[in-house]
CSV table of C-alpha atoms in Angstrom, one decimal:
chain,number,residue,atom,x,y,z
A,245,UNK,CA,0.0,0.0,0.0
A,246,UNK,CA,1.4,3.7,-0.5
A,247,UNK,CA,2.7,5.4,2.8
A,248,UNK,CA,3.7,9.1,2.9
A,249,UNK,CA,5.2,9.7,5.9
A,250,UNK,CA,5.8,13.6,7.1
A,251,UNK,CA,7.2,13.1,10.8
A,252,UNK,CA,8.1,16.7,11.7
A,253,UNK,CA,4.4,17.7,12.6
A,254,UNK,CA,5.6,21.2,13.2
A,255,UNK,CA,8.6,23.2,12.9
A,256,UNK,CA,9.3,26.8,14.0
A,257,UNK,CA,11.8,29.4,12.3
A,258,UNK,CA,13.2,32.9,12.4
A,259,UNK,CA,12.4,34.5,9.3
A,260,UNK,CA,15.4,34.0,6.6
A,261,UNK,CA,16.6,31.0,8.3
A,262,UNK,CA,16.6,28.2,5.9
A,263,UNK,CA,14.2,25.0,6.4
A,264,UNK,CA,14.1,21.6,5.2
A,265,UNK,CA,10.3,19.7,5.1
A,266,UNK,CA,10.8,16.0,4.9
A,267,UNK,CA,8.7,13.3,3.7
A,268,UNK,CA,9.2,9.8,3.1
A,269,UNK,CA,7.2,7.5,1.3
A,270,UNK,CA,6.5,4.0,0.4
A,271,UNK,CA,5.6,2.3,-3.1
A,272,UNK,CA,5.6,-1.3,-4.4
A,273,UNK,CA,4.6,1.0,-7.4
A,274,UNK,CA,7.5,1.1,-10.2
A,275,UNK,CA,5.9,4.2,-11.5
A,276,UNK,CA,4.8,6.5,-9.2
A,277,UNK,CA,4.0,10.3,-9.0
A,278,UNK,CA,5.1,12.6,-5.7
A,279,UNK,CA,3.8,15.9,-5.1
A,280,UNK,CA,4.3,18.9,-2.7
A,281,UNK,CA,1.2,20.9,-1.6
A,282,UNK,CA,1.2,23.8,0.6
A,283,UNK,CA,-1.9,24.7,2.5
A,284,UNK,CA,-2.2,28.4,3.8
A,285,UNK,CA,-4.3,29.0,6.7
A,286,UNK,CA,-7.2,30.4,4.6
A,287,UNK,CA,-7.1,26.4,3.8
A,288,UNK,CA,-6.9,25.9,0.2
A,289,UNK,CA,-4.7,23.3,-1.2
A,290,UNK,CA,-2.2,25.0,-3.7
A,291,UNK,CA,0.0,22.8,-5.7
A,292,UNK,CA,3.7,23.3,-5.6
A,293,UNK,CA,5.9,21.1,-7.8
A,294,UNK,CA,5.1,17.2,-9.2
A,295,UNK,CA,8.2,14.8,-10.0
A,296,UNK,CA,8.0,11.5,-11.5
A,297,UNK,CA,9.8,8.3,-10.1
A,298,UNK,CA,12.1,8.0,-13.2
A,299,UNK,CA,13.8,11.6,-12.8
A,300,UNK,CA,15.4,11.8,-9.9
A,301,UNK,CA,17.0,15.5,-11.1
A,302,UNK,CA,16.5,17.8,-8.4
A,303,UNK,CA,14.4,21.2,-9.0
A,304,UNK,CA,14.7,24.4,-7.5
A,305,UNK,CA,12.0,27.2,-8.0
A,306,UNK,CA,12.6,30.8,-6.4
A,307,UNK,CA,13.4,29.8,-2.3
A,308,UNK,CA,12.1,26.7,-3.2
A,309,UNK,CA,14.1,23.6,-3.9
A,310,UNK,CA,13.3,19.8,-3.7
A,311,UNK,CA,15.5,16.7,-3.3
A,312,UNK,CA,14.1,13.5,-4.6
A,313,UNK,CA,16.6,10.3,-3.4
A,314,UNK,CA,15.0,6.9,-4.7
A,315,UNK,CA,17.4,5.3,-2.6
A,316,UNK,CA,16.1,6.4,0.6
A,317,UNK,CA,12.5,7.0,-0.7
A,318,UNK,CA,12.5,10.4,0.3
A,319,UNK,CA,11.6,13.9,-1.3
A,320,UNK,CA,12.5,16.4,1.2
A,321,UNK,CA,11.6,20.3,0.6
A,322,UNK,CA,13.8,23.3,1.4
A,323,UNK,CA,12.2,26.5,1.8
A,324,UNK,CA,15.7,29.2,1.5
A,325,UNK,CA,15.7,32.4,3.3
A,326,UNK,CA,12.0,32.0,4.8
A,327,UNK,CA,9.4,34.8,4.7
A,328,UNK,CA,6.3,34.7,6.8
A,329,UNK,CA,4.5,34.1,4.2
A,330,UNK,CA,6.0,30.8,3.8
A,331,UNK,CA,4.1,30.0,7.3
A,332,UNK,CA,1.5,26.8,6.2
A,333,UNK,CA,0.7,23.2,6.6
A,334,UNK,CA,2.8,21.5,4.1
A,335,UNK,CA,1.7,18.0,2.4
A,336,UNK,CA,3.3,15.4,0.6
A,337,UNK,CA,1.7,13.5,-1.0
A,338,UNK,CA,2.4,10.0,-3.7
A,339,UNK,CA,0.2,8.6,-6.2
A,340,UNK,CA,0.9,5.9,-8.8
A,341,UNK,CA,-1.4,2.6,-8.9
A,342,UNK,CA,-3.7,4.1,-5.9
A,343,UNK,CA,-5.5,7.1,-6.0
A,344,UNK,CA,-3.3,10.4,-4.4
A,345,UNK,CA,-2.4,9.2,-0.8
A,346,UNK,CA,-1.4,12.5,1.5
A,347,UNK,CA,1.4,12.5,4.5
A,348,UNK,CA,0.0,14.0,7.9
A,349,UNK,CA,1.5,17.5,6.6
A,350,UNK,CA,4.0,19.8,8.3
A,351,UNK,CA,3.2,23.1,10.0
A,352,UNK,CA,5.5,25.6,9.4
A,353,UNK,CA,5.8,28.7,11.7
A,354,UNK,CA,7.9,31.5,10.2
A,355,UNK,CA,8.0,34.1,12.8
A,356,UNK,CA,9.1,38.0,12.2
B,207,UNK,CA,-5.0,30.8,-14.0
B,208,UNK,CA,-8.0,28.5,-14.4
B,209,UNK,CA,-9.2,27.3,-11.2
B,210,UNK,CA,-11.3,24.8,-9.3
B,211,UNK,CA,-14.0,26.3,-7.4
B,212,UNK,CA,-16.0,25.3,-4.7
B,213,UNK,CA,-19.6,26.3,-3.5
B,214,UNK,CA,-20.2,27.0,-0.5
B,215,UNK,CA,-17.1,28.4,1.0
B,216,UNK,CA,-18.8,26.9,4.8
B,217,UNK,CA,-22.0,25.3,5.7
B,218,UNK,CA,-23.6,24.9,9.0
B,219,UNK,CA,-26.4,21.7,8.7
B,220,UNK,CA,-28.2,20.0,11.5
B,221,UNK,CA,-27.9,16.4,11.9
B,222,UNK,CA,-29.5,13.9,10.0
B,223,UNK,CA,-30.1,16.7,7.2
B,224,UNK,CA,-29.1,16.4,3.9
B,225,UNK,CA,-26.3,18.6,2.2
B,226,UNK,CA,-25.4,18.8,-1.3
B,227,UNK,CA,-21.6,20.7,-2.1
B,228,UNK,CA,-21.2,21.9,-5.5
B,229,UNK,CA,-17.8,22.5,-7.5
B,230,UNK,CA,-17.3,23.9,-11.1
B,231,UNK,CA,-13.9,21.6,-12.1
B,232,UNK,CA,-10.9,23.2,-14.6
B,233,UNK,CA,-12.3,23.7,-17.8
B,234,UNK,CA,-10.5,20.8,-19.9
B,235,UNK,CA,-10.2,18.7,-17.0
B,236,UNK,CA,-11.9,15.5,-17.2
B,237,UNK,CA,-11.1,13.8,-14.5
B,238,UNK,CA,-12.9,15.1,-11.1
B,239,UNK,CA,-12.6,14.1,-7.1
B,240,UNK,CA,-13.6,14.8,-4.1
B,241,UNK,CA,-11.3,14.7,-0.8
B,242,UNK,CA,-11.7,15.6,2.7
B,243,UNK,CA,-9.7,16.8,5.6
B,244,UNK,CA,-11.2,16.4,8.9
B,245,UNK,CA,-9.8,19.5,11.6
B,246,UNK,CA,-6.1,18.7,11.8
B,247,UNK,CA,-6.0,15.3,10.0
B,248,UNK,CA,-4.6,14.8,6.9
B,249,UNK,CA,-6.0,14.7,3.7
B,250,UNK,CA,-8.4,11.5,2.5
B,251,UNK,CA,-9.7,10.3,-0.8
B,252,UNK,CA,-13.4,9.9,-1.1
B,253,UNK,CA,-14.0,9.3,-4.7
B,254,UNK,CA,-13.1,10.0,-8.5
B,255,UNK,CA,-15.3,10.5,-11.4
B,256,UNK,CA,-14.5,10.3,-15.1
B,257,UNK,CA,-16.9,10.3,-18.1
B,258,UNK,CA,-20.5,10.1,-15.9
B,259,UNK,CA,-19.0,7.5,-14.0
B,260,UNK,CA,-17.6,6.8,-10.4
B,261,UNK,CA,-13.8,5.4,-11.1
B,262,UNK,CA,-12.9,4.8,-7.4
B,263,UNK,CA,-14.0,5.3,-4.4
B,264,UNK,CA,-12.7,4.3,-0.8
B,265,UNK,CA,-13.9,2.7,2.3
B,266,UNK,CA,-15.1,6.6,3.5
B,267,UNK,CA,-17.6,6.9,0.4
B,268,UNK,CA,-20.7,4.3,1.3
B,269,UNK,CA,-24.4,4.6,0.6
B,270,UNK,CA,-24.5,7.9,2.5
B,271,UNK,CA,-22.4,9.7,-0.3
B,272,UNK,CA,-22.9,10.5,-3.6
B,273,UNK,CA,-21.5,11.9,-6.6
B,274,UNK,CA,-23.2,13.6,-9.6
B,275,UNK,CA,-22.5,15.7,-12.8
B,276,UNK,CA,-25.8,17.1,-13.6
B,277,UNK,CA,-24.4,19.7,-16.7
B,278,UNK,CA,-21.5,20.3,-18.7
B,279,UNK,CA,-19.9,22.4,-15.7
B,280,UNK,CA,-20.9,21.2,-12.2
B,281,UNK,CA,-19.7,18.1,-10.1
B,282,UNK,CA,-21.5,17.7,-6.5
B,283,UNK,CA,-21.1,15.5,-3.7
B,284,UNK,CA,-24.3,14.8,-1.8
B,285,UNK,CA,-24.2,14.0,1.5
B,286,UNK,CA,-27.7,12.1,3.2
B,287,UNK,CA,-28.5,12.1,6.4
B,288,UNK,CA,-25.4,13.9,8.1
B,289,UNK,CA,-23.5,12.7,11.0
B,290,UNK,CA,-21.5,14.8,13.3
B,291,UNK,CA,-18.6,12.9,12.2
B,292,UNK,CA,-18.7,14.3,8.7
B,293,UNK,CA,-17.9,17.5,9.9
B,294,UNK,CA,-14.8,18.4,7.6
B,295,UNK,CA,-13.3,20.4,4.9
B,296,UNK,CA,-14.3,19.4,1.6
B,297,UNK,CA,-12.0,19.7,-1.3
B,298,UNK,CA,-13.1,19.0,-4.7
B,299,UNK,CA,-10.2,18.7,-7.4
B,300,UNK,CA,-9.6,18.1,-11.2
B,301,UNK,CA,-6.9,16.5,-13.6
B,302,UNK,CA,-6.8,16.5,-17.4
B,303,UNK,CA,-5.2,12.8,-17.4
B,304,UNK,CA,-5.9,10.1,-15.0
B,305,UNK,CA,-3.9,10.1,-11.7
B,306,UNK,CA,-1.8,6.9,-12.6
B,307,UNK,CA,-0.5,9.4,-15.6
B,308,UNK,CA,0.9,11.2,-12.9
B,309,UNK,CA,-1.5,14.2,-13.7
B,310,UNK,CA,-1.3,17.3,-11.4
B,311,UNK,CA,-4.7,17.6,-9.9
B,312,UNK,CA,-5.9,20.5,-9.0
B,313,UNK,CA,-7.5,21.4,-6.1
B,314,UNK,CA,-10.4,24.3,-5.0
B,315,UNK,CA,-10.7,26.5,-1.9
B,316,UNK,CA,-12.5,23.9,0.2
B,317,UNK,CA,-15.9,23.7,1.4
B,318,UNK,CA,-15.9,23.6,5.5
B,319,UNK,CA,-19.1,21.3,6.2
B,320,UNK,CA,-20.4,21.7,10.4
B,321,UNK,CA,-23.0,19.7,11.2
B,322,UNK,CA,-24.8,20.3,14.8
């Protein structure tokens, strides 16, 4: 069955300090799909960044970079220099075989 | 940017009443779901819905849920005779591909159900 599992349930940071979001998962899946969502506390869901199983090229976007390692079946998320704005419930999440499967999120405190 | 969005933004419904949650999906999305996040829990799949038909659904969605695209725009999910327990945010979300494609799906702003 696919696992996502996000064990920081929350993490607290001085703004511009640098912070790293991690999320493990588990597949039997040889294709599979992971996905970082960030949830604000109005509460929508807003999608950040998709990678497939097969391209394990890491991406960075703005402040924003992600690490997928197949080998330890992670795909952690560093947020650089954080803003307040930044401040959320963070969610991994896998799909692949199953329908998209969510980790237990991350809330991230970025205080002024 | 074309968006999924979700009527209402919050409902307040007494027990045992019925509630229906309407979302208007991505334009040239075909592919449409319904999640929910109960207070401080993560997020769970209820069901998917492609071409006038349920896909998949999990343990969540029984007989007391429903699913429905009555036009070319709308996809609701129906809830009968609410429980306290289905107090939650719902999210309703679209892809263009199927989900094993690896197809971003999209998802609206939520609709936060209380029942009382």
């Amino acid at each position: 069955a696919q696992k996502v599992t996000q064990a920081q349930t929350e993490i607290s940071v001085v703004e511009k300090e640098d912070v790293t979001l991690d999320c493990v998962y588990e597949t039997r899946d040889t294709t599979y799909y992971l996905f970082w969502y960030k949830q604000p506390p109005s509460g929508e869901l807003v999608f950040l960044i998709r990678r497939n199983s097969f391209d394990e090229q890491n991406e960075i976007s703005g402040r924003y970079s992600w690490n997928f390692q197949k080998s330890t079946s992670s795909f952690n998320f560093t947020i650089t220099a954080s803003q307040v704005v930044d401040s959320a419930v963070y969610f991994c999440a896998l799909s692949g075989n199953t329908p998209l499967v969510f980790g237990k999120g991350t809330r991230l405190s970025v205080i002024a | 940017e074309p968006e999924v969005t979700q009527t209402p933004s919050h409902q307040v419904t007494q027990m045992g009443q019925e509630v229906i949650l309407r979302c208007v999906p991505i334009s040239n999305h075909l592919y449409f779901y319904w999640y929910r996040q109960i207070l401080g829990q993560k997020v769970e799949f209820l069901v998917s819905f492609y071409n006038n038909e349920i896909s998949e659904k999990s343990e969540i969605f029984d007989d007391q849920f429903s699913v429905e695209r009555p036009d070319g725009s709308n996809f609701t999910l129906k809830i009968r005779s609410t429980k306290l327990e289905d107090s939650a945010m719902y999210f309703c979300a679209s892809s263009e591909s199927p989900r094993d494609s690896g197809n971003t799906i999209y998802f609206g702003e939520g609709s936060w159900l209380t029942v009382v």
